[in-house]
Every structure is written in structure tokens, then in C-alpha cells.
């Protein structure tokens, strides 16, 4: 199984003020794919970033055939203008320097340390409660759940693994800030994190599964609800022998 990440490059007007699109970008991306249900069901994550002259959209898509379908849709729509909340962005190019996660060839090593840098505000939800502290079991476990639904089940006690995440993967240092987010015309407090973790209690099997979760984070959203809760995330980690990935 492979997960592909498409990068779309759009022109940005010089006078444009960098608006925080959040939820509204989802509908704009779906319209770019002509609201194709097959593509939508296989989109794992949508994120975006800016530089001085461009808007970049990143879309992670499961399976090669769905990736090809998405590319064909975009090429058919190439000269149409991409619109988000009445802001217009002409499509300049597709970046074919692709990122592909091939899960059949993936190599997993025990993880001792890792860092996560959340570049966009997110919310961690458990039923009707929203948590802002970087508790590892609240979001890392959700990535494993999504992976198992699309690929395979690990022969482990999932509740024991979640308990291991809670008590053994410890925030060593973190910086938490909040930012106001508007989703569906409702204002909410989003959280921007910069966190380093250590694995306090060693368990080689669980540490390898943690390695898989960290490899999946750039391609799969974290938490429940919309695929936009977690956007751009920088993830760095170290193996037990302190070799930097």
C-alpha cells in the first residue's frame, strides 16, 4: 500500500493578506477534484502553506489509482481559478517531486526520542472534551487506529499499547501557544505546539509501532472529526542507537 502526497502550487497576489482558511479550504480542494466521492474517501490529509509569491496545497491520497485519478482531474481543471472564501489563486503547476510512503517496504526501528512541531493550530478532542496538553495517548493512538482501518491489525493489546503511550512516552519539554480559529463561522481556540518526548519505559515492539505512527503523521490527520485538525507538522526522531532518521 502506498500513500501519495500531491503538492499544488498557486500564484498569490502581492497585496494578498495571509488569511487563515482552516475548514473552508476543504471545500475548495474538493471542488478542485469536482467533488469526486472516490477521491474524497481516499484523502487522508489536506494542508497548506505560503511564501512571498505562492500558496501551496498538500493533499495525501491513498492508493496509486486514486492518485492518478486526482492528477487527471487537476489537469482537466488546470486553467480554472482556485477560490477560497472569495480569494482567487491561479494554478501555476503541479510539483511532481512527490513524497510517497510505501508501507510494504517500510523499515521500523525502536524510537527513543522524538520531536513534534505543529505549524498550524489544532485541537485534540476526546468525545465532548478538548484537551490542550500534549498527552501522547490522545493523538498518537488515533493515528494507529486510522492505519488499522485501511491496512492491517497489529497483534497487540491495543489498550495496553495506549496505556504504554500514556505512561511511557513523556513530554520532556514543550511550548504551547493558542491562536483563534474560525471553523464554520464559529470561533475556537487552536493550539500550536513545539514538543520533545522521551520514551521512558523501553518496549521494543511498542517502540517500533511508535516509529510507524511518526512516519504516518505527515500523511494522516490526528484526532477525531475533520481531516483538517492537524495540518503542517515537522517530525524528527531518533533510534535507540541515536542514529537520526
PDB file of N, CA and C in Angstrom, residues 10-98:
ATOM      1  N   UNK A  10       0.087  27.490  -6.378  1.00  0.00           N
ATOM      2  CA  UNK A  10      -0.808  28.533  -6.872  1.00  0.00           C
ATOM      3  C   UNK A  10      -0.142  29.896  -6.765  1.00  0.00           C
ATOM      4  N   UNK A  11      -0.466  30.782  -7.688  1.00  0.00           N
ATOM      5  CA  UNK A  11       0.017  32.154  -7.627  1.00  0.00           C
ATOM      6  C   UNK A  11      -0.742  32.912  -6.541  1.00  0.00           C
ATOM      7  N   UNK A  12      -0.027  33.816  -5.900  1.00  0.00           N
ATOM      8  CA  UNK A  12      -0.623  34.631  -4.845  1.00  0.00           C
ATOM      9  C   UNK A  12      -0.416  36.097  -5.182  1.00  0.00           C
ATOM     10  N   UNK A  13      -1.468  36.898  -5.094  1.00  0.00           N
ATOM     11  CA  UNK A  13      -1.354  38.314  -5.382  1.00  0.00           C
ATOM     12  C   UNK A  13      -0.487  39.000  -4.330  1.00  0.00           C
ATOM     13  N   UNK A  14       0.278  40.003  -4.780  1.00  0.00           N
ATOM     14  CA  UNK A  14       1.187  40.691  -3.867  1.00  0.00           C
ATOM     15  C   UNK A  14       0.438  41.377  -2.724  1.00  0.00           C
ATOM     16  N   UNK A  15      -0.741  41.884  -3.005  1.00  0.00           N
ATOM     17  CA  UNK A  15      -1.495  42.609  -1.979  1.00  0.00           C
ATOM     18  C   UNK A  15      -2.246  41.678  -1.037  1.00  0.00           C
ATOM     19  N   UNK A  16      -2.176  40.379  -1.302  1.00  0.00           N
ATOM     20  CA  UNK A  16      -2.964  39.420  -0.529  1.00  0.00           C
ATOM     21  C   UNK A  16      -2.485  39.342   0.920  1.00  0.00           C
ATOM     22  N   UNK A  17      -3.401  39.391   1.850  1.00  0.00           N
ATOM     23  CA  UNK A  17      -3.114  39.210   3.270  1.00  0.00           C
ATOM     24  C   UNK A  17      -3.329  37.738   3.606  1.00  0.00           C
ATOM     25  N   UNK A  18      -2.402  37.136   4.319  1.00  0.00           N
ATOM     26  CA  UNK A  18      -2.470  35.701   4.574  1.00  0.00           C
ATOM     27  C   UNK A  18      -3.597  35.380   5.552  1.00  0.00           C
ATOM     28  N   UNK A  19      -4.730  35.042   5.000  1.00  0.00           N
ATOM     29  CA  UNK A  19      -5.900  34.679   5.798  1.00  0.00           C
ATOM     30  C   UNK A  19      -5.761  33.238   6.273  1.00  0.00           C
ATOM     31  N   UNK A  20      -6.307  32.939   7.442  1.00  0.00           N
ATOM     32  CA  UNK A  20      -6.288  31.580   7.977  1.00  0.00           C
ATOM     33  C   UNK A  20      -7.547  30.858   7.504  1.00  0.00           C
ATOM     34  N   UNK A  21      -7.385  30.008   6.520  1.00  0.00           N
ATOM     35  CA  UNK A  21      -8.549  29.402   5.873  1.00  0.00           C
ATOM     36  C   UNK A  21      -9.195  28.303   6.722  1.00  0.00           C
ATOM     37  N   UNK A  22      -8.385  27.403   7.249  1.00  0.00           N
ATOM     38  CA  UNK A  22      -8.872  26.287   8.040  1.00  0.00           C
ATOM     39  C   UNK A  22      -9.968  25.511   7.317  1.00  0.00           C
ATOM     40  N   UNK A  23     -11.139  25.411   7.908  1.00  0.00           N
ATOM     41  CA  UNK A  23     -12.159  24.493   7.408  1.00  0.00           C
ATOM     42  C   UNK A  23     -12.569  24.787   5.974  1.00  0.00           C
ATOM     43  N   UNK A  24     -12.619  26.045   5.595  1.00  0.00           N
ATOM     44  CA  UNK A  24     -13.108  26.405   4.262  1.00  0.00           C
ATOM     45  C   UNK A  24     -12.219  25.879   3.146  1.00  0.00           C
ATOM     46  N   UNK A  25     -10.971  25.564   3.447  1.00  0.00           N
ATOM     47  CA  UNK A  25     -10.082  25.061   2.403  1.00  0.00           C
ATOM     48  C   UNK A  25     -10.489  23.664   1.963  1.00  0.00           C
ATOM     49  N   UNK A  26     -11.146  22.907   2.845  1.00  0.00           N
ATOM     50  CA  UNK A  26     -11.594  21.555   2.498  1.00  0.00           C
ATOM     51  C   UNK A  26     -12.519  21.583   1.295  1.00  0.00           C
ATOM     52  N   UNK A  27     -13.509  22.454   1.305  1.00  0.00           N
ATOM     53  CA  UNK A  27     -14.480  22.510   0.208  1.00  0.00           C
ATOM     54  C   UNK A  27     -13.830  23.008  -1.071  1.00  0.00           C
ATOM     55  N   UNK A  28     -12.870  23.906  -0.940  1.00  0.00           N
ATOM     56  CA  UNK A  28     -12.179  24.406  -2.122  1.00  0.00           C
ATOM     57  C   UNK A  28     -11.380  23.295  -2.803  1.00  0.00           C
ATOM     58  N   UNK A  29     -10.707  22.460  -1.999  1.00  0.00           N
ATOM     59  CA  UNK A  29      -9.936  21.351  -2.562  1.00  0.00           C
ATOM     60  C   UNK A  29     -10.854  20.325  -3.199  1.00  0.00           C
ATOM     61  N   UNK A  30     -11.975  20.013  -2.546  1.00  0.00           N
ATOM     62  CA  UNK A  30     -12.912  19.040  -3.111  1.00  0.00           C
ATOM     63  C   UNK A  30     -13.490  19.539  -4.431  1.00  0.00           C
ATOM     64  N   UNK A  31     -13.743  20.835  -4.514  1.00  0.00           N
ATOM     65  CA  UNK A  31     -14.267  21.370  -5.768  1.00  0.00           C
ATOM     66  C   UNK A  31     -13.217  21.272  -6.877  1.00  0.00           C
ATOM     67  N   UNK A  32     -11.943  21.367  -6.503  1.00  0.00           N
ATOM     68  CA  UNK A  32     -10.873  21.209  -7.476  1.00  0.00           C
ATOM     69  C   UNK A  32     -10.898  19.800  -8.082  1.00  0.00           C
ATOM     70  N   UNK A  33     -11.311  18.816  -7.264  1.00  0.00           N
ATOM     71  CA  UNK A  33     -11.440  17.437  -7.744  1.00  0.00           C
ATOM     72  C   UNK A  33     -12.861  17.129  -8.212  1.00  0.00           C
ATOM     73  N   UNK A  34     -13.641  18.179  -8.469  1.00  0.00           N
ATOM     74  CA  UNK A  34     -15.025  18.060  -8.933  1.00  0.00           C
ATOM     75  C   UNK A  34     -15.878  17.252  -7.963  1.00  0.00           C
ATOM     76  N   UNK A  35     -15.554  17.351  -6.668  1.00  0.00           N
ATOM     77  CA  UNK A  35     -16.305  16.666  -5.611  1.00  0.00           C
ATOM     78  C   UNK A  35     -16.435  15.163  -5.875  1.00  0.00           C
ATOM     79  N   UNK A  36     -15.404  14.581  -6.468  1.00  0.00           N
ATOM     80  CA  UNK A  36     -15.402  13.148  -6.759  1.00  0.00           C
ATOM     81  C   UNK A  36     -15.366  12.359  -5.448  1.00  0.00           C
ATOM     82  N   UNK A  37     -16.369  11.513  -5.229  1.00  0.00           N
ATOM     83  CA  UNK A  37     -16.503  10.802  -3.962  1.00  0.00           C
ATOM     84  C   UNK A  37     -15.368   9.805  -3.746  1.00  0.00           C
ATOM     85  N   UNK A  38     -14.888   9.183  -4.817  1.00  0.00           N
ATOM     86  CA  UNK A  38     -13.787   8.222  -4.694  1.00  0.00           C
ATOM     87  C   UNK A  38     -12.527   8.904  -4.183  1.00  0.00           C
ATOM     88  N   UNK A  39     -12.240  10.074  -4.724  1.00  0.00           N
ATOM     89  CA  UNK A  39     -11.059  10.812  -4.277  1.00  0.00           C
ATOM     90  C   UNK A  39     -11.247  11.268  -2.839  1.00  0.00           C
ATOM     91  N   UNK A  40     -12.425  11.797  -2.523  1.00  0.00           N
ATOM     92  CA  UNK A  40     -12.674  12.316  -1.174  1.00  0.00           C
ATOM     93  C   UNK A  40     -12.468  11.241  -0.110  1.00  0.00           C
ATOM     94  N   UNK A  41     -12.987  10.045  -0.344  1.00  0.00           N
ATOM     95  CA  UNK A  41     -12.893   8.967   0.645  1.00  0.00           C
ATOM     96  C   UNK A  41     -11.459   8.496   0.849  1.00  0.00           C
ATOM     97  N   UNK A  42     -10.589   8.785  -0.105  1.00  0.00           N
ATOM     98  CA  UNK A  42      -9.204   8.330   0.000  1.00  0.00           C
ATOM     99  C   UNK A  42      -8.218   9.465   0.266  1.00  0.00           C
ATOM    100  N   UNK A  43      -8.740  10.651   0.580  1.00  0.00           N
ATOM    101  CA  UNK A  43      -7.888  11.749   1.031  1.00  0.00           C
ATOM    102  C   UNK A  43      -7.643  11.588   2.524  1.00  0.00           C
ATOM    103  N   UNK A  44      -6.386  11.558   2.911  1.00  0.00           N
ATOM    104  CA  UNK A  44      -6.038  11.390   4.317  1.00  0.00           C
ATOM    105  C   UNK A  44      -5.749  12.700   5.018  1.00  0.00           C
ATOM    106  N   UNK A  45      -5.313  13.675   4.261  1.00  0.00           N
ATOM    107  CA  UNK A  45      -4.911  14.920   4.915  1.00  0.00           C
ATOM    108  C   UNK A  45      -4.797  16.035   3.895  1.00  0.00           C
ATOM    109  N   UNK A  46      -5.198  17.237   4.295  1.00  0.00           N
ATOM    110  CA  UNK A  46      -5.060  18.438   3.479  1.00  0.00           C
ATOM    111  C   UNK A  46      -4.340  19.494   4.318  1.00  0.00           C
ATOM    112  N   UNK A  47      -3.300  20.087   3.760  1.00  0.00           N
ATOM    113  CA  UNK A  47      -2.594  21.143   4.478  1.00  0.00           C
ATOM    114  C   UNK A  47      -2.158  22.209   3.484  1.00  0.00           C
ATOM    115  N   UNK A  48      -1.718  23.351   3.992  1.00  0.00           N
ATOM    116  CA  UNK A  48      -1.270  24.416   3.093  1.00  0.00           C
ATOM    117  C   UNK A  48      -0.213  25.280   3.759  1.00  0.00           C
ATOM    118  N   UNK A  49       0.516  26.010   2.931  1.00  0.00           N
ATOM    119  CA  UNK A  49       1.494  26.975   3.433  1.00  0.00           C
ATOM    120  C   UNK A  49       1.668  28.075   2.391  1.00  0.00           C
ATOM    121  N   UNK A  50       2.350  29.166   2.794  1.00  0.00           N
ATOM    122  CA  UNK A  50       2.591  30.304   1.911  1.00  0.00           C
ATOM    123  C   UNK A  50       4.081  30.604   1.820  1.00  0.00           C
ATOM    124  N   UNK A  51       4.484  31.231   0.719  1.00  0.00           N
ATOM    125  CA  UNK A  51       5.712  32.012   0.725  1.00  0.00           C
ATOM    126  C   UNK A  51       5.345  33.402   0.206  1.00  0.00           C
ATOM    127  N   UNK A  52       6.306  34.199  -0.237  1.00  0.00           N
ATOM    128  CA  UNK A  52       6.009  35.581  -0.635  1.00  0.00           C
ATOM    129  C   UNK A  52       5.121  35.680  -1.872  1.00  0.00           C
ATOM    130  N   UNK A  53       5.211  34.689  -2.743  1.00  0.00           N
ATOM    131  CA  UNK A  53       4.503  34.793  -4.022  1.00  0.00           C
ATOM    132  C   UNK A  53       3.547  33.639  -4.315  1.00  0.00           C
ATOM    133  N   UNK A  54       3.520  32.615  -3.467  1.00  0.00           N
ATOM    134  CA  UNK A  54       2.740  31.425  -3.791  1.00  0.00           C
ATOM    135  C   UNK A  54       1.953  30.885  -2.599  1.00  0.00           C
ATOM    136  N   UNK A  55       0.882  30.188  -2.930  1.00  0.00           N
ATOM    137  CA  UNK A  55       0.121  29.371  -1.990  1.00  0.00           C
ATOM    138  C   UNK A  55       0.380  27.917  -2.361  1.00  0.00           C
ATOM    139  N   UNK A  56       0.721  27.086  -1.375  1.00  0.00           N
ATOM    140  CA  UNK A  56       0.984  25.674  -1.615  1.00  0.00           C
ATOM    141  C   UNK A  56      -0.085  24.828  -0.915  1.00  0.00           C
ATOM    142  N   UNK A  57      -0.661  23.896  -1.650  1.00  0.00           N
ATOM    143  CA  UNK A  57      -1.645  22.965  -1.096  1.00  0.00           C
ATOM    144  C   UNK A  57      -1.051  21.558  -1.148  1.00  0.00           C
ATOM    145  N   UNK A  58      -1.111  20.837  -0.022  1.00  0.00           N
ATOM    146  CA  UNK A  58      -0.612  19.468   0.052  1.00  0.00           C
ATOM    147  C   UNK A  58      -1.786  18.532   0.321  1.00  0.00           C
ATOM    148  N   UNK A  59      -1.915  17.489  -0.495  1.00  0.00           N
ATOM    149  CA  UNK A  59      -3.021  16.544  -0.357  1.00  0.00           C
ATOM    150  C   UNK A  59      -2.453  15.128  -0.334  1.00  0.00           C
ATOM    151  N   UNK A  60      -2.735  14.375   0.728  1.00  0.00           N
ATOM    152  CA  UNK A  60      -2.298  12.982   0.822  1.00  0.00           C
ATOM    153  C   UNK A  60      -3.423  12.064   0.374  1.00  0.00           C
ATOM    154  N   UNK A  61      -3.116  11.146  -0.549  1.00  0.00           N
ATOM    155  CA  UNK A  61      -4.126  10.279  -1.149  1.00  0.00           C
ATOM    156  C   UNK A  61      -3.661   8.828  -1.102  1.00  0.00           C
ATOM    157  N   UNK A  62      -4.568   7.949  -0.712  1.00  0.00           N
ATOM    158  CA  UNK A  62      -4.285   6.521  -0.598  1.00  0.00           C
ATOM    159  C   UNK A  62      -4.459   5.808  -1.935  1.00  0.00           C
ATOM    160  N   UNK A  63      -3.511   4.938  -2.277  1.00  0.00           N
ATOM    161  CA  UNK A  63      -3.518   4.076  -3.458  1.00  0.00           C
ATOM    162  C   UNK A  63      -3.174   4.827  -4.740  1.00  0.00           C
ATOM    163  N   UNK A  64      -2.409   4.147  -5.593  1.00  0.00           N
ATOM    164  CA  UNK A  64      -1.899   4.735  -6.831  1.00  0.00           C
ATOM    165  C   UNK A  64      -3.020   5.113  -7.793  1.00  0.00           C
ATOM    166  N   UNK A  65      -4.059   4.262  -7.885  1.00  0.00           N
ATOM    167  CA  UNK A  65      -5.145   4.546  -8.840  1.00  0.00           C
ATOM    168  C   UNK A  65      -5.914   5.807  -8.447  1.00  0.00           C
ATOM    169  N   UNK A  66      -6.080   6.051  -7.163  1.00  0.00           N
ATOM    170  CA  UNK A  66      -6.765   7.259  -6.709  1.00  0.00           C
ATOM    171  C   UNK A  66      -5.888   8.493  -6.927  1.00  0.00           C
ATOM    172  N   UNK A  67      -4.589   8.329  -6.729  1.00  0.00           N
ATOM    173  CA  UNK A  67      -3.647   9.406  -7.012  1.00  0.00           C
ATOM    174  C   UNK A  67      -3.705   9.793  -8.490  1.00  0.00           C
ATOM    175  N   UNK A  68      -3.707   8.781  -9.388  1.00  0.00           N
ATOM    176  CA  UNK A  68      -3.769   9.050 -10.828  1.00  0.00           C
ATOM    177  C   UNK A  68      -5.074   9.747 -11.197  1.00  0.00           C
ATOM    178  N   UNK A  69      -6.172   9.312 -10.575  1.00  0.00           N
ATOM    179  CA  UNK A  69      -7.469   9.934 -10.832  1.00  0.00           C
ATOM    180  C   UNK A  69      -7.457  11.399 -10.406  1.00  0.00           C
ATOM    181  N   UNK A  70      -6.869  11.678  -9.256  1.00  0.00           N
ATOM    182  CA  UNK A  70      -6.794  13.055  -8.755  1.00  0.00           C
ATOM    183  C   UNK A  70      -5.954  13.933  -9.687  1.00  0.00           C
ATOM    184  N   UNK A  71      -4.827  13.405 -10.153  1.00  0.00           N
ATOM    185  CA  UNK A  71      -3.970  14.165 -11.069  1.00  0.00           C
ATOM    186  C   UNK A  71      -4.721  14.486 -12.358  1.00  0.00           C
ATOM    187  N   UNK A  72      -5.441  13.509 -12.893  1.00  0.00           N
ATOM    188  CA  UNK A  72      -6.202  13.731 -14.129  1.00  0.00           C
ATOM    189  C   UNK A  72      -7.268  14.807 -13.942  1.00  0.00           C
ATOM    190  N   UNK A  73      -7.925  14.802 -12.786  1.00  0.00           N
ATOM    191  CA  UNK A  73      -8.948  15.820 -12.507  1.00  0.00           C
ATOM    192  C   UNK A  73      -8.320  17.207 -12.481  1.00  0.00           C
ATOM    193  N   UNK A  74      -7.154  17.311 -11.840  1.00  0.00           N
ATOM    194  CA  UNK A  74      -6.494  18.609 -11.733  1.00  0.00           C
ATOM    195  C   UNK A  74      -6.045  19.110 -13.100  1.00  0.00           C
ATOM    196  N   UNK A  75      -5.495  18.218 -13.905  1.00  0.00           N
ATOM    197  CA  UNK A  75      -5.032  18.621 -15.239  1.00  0.00           C
ATOM    198  C   UNK A  75      -6.189  19.079 -16.110  1.00  0.00           C
ATOM    199  N   UNK A  76      -7.356  18.467 -15.948  1.00  0.00           N
ATOM    200  CA  UNK A  76      -8.533  18.894 -16.710  1.00  0.00           C
ATOM    201  C   UNK A  76      -8.989  20.281 -16.300  1.00  0.00           C
ATOM    202  N   UNK A  77      -8.747  20.626 -15.038  1.00  0.00           N
ATOM    203  CA  UNK A  77      -9.202  21.903 -14.497  1.00  0.00           C
ATOM    204  C   UNK A  77      -8.078  22.943 -14.466  1.00  0.00           C
ATOM    205  N   UNK A  78      -6.981  22.674 -15.144  1.00  0.00           N
ATOM    206  CA  UNK A  78      -5.755  23.446 -14.942  1.00  0.00           C
ATOM    207  C   UNK A  78      -5.945  24.949 -15.073  1.00  0.00           C
ATOM    208  N   UNK A  79      -6.729  25.430 -16.004  1.00  0.00           N
ATOM    209  CA  UNK A  79      -6.801  26.870 -16.245  1.00  0.00           C
ATOM    210  C   UNK A  79      -7.954  27.535 -15.521  1.00  0.00           C
ATOM    211  N   UNK A  80      -8.621  26.795 -14.661  1.00  0.00           N
ATOM    212  CA  UNK A  80      -9.636  27.424 -13.813  1.00  0.00           C
ATOM    213  C   UNK A  80      -8.971  28.026 -12.579  1.00  0.00           C
ATOM    214  N   UNK A  81      -9.633  28.998 -11.976  1.00  0.00           N
ATOM    215  CA  UNK A  81      -9.067  29.681 -10.814  1.00  0.00           C
ATOM    216  C   UNK A  81      -9.513  28.979  -9.537  1.00  0.00           C
ATOM    217  N   UNK A  82      -8.558  28.755  -8.644  1.00  0.00           N
ATOM    218  CA  UNK A  82      -8.828  28.128  -7.351  1.00  0.00           C
ATOM    219  C   UNK A  82      -9.336  29.206  -6.398  1.00  0.00           C
ATOM    220  N   UNK A  83     -10.499  28.991  -5.811  1.00  0.00           N
ATOM    221  CA  UNK A  83     -11.140  30.011  -4.978  1.00  0.00           C
ATOM    222  C   UNK A  83     -11.333  29.505  -3.558  1.00  0.00           C
ATOM    223  N   UNK A  84     -10.879  30.311  -2.578  1.00  0.00           N
ATOM    224  CA  UNK A  84     -11.097  30.014  -1.158  1.00  0.00           C
ATOM    225  C   UNK A  84     -11.657  31.266  -0.494  1.00  0.00           C
ATOM    226  N   UNK A  85     -12.874  31.180  -0.007  1.00  0.00           N
ATOM    227  CA  UNK A  85     -13.504  32.323   0.665  1.00  0.00           C
ATOM    228  C   UNK A  85     -13.414  33.592  -0.182  1.00  0.00           C
ATOM    229  N   UNK A  86     -13.684  33.474  -1.475  1.00  0.00           N
ATOM    230  CA  UNK A  86     -13.698  34.578  -2.432  1.00  0.00           C
ATOM    231  C   UNK A  86     -12.300  35.079  -2.807  1.00  0.00           C
ATOM    232  N   UNK A  87     -11.246  34.479  -2.259  1.00  0.00           N
ATOM    233  CA  UNK A  87      -9.884  34.800  -2.673  1.00  0.00           C
ATOM    234  C   UNK A  87      -9.519  33.907  -3.858  1.00  0.00           C
ATOM    235  N   UNK A  88      -8.902  34.482  -4.892  1.00  0.00           N
ATOM    236  CA  UNK A  88      -8.621  33.763  -6.131  1.00  0.00           C
ATOM    237  C   UNK A  88      -7.120  33.442  -6.246  1.00  0.00           C
ATOM    238  N   UNK A  89      -6.844  32.196  -6.641  1.00  0.00           N
ATOM    239  CA  UNK A  89      -5.462  31.743  -6.797  1.00  0.00           C
ATOM    240  C   UNK A  89      -5.337  30.951  -8.099  1.00  0.00           C
ATOM    241  N   UNK A  90      -4.714  31.497  -9.131  1.00  0.00           N
ATOM    242  CA  UNK A  90      -4.492  30.736 -10.372  1.00  0.00           C
ATOM    243  C   UNK A  90      -3.512  29.586 -10.138  1.00  0.00           C
ATOM    244  N   UNK A  91      -3.835  28.401 -10.648  1.00  0.00           N
ATOM    245  CA  UNK A  91      -2.951  27.251 -10.541  1.00  0.00           C
ATOM    246  C   UNK A  91      -1.744  27.437 -11.459  1.00  0.00           C
ATOM    247  N   UNK A  92      -0.552  27.370 -10.891  1.00  0.00           N
ATOM    248  CA  UNK A  92       0.671  27.559 -11.666  1.00  0.00           C
ATOM    249  C   UNK A  92       1.273  26.235 -12.116  1.00  0.00           C
ATOM    250  N   UNK A  93       1.346  25.264 -11.182  1.00  0.00           N
ATOM    251  CA  UNK A  93       1.943  23.993 -11.556  1.00  0.00           C
ATOM    252  C   UNK A  93       1.636  22.913 -10.531  1.00  0.00           C
ATOM    253  N   UNK A  94       1.824  21.660 -10.948  1.00  0.00           N
ATOM    254  CA  UNK A  94       1.864  20.519 -10.046  1.00  0.00           C
ATOM    255  C   UNK A  94       3.330  20.203  -9.776  1.00  0.00           C
ATOM    256  N   UNK A  95       3.682  20.026  -8.535  1.00  0.00           N
ATOM    257  CA  UNK A  95       5.046  19.680  -8.178  1.00  0.00           C
ATOM    258  C   UNK A  95       5.155  18.158  -8.140  1.00  0.00           C
ATOM    259  N   UNK A  96       5.857  17.579  -9.112  1.00  0.00           N
ATOM    260  CA  UNK A  96       5.951  16.125  -9.206  1.00  0.00           C
ATOM    261  C   UNK A  96       7.176  15.560  -8.480  1.00  0.00           C
ATOM    262  N   UNK A  97       7.773  16.387  -7.629  1.00  0.00           N
ATOM    263  CA  UNK A  97       8.782  15.871  -6.708  1.00  0.00           C
ATOM    264  C   UNK A  97       8.033  15.252  -5.528  1.00  0.00           C
ATOM    265  N   UNK A  98       7.448  14.070  -5.786  1.00  0.00           N
ATOM    266  CA  UNK A  98       6.428  13.509  -4.907  1.00  0.00           C
ATOM    267  C   UNK A  98       7.013  12.897  -3.637  1.00  0.00           C
TER     268      UNK A  98
END
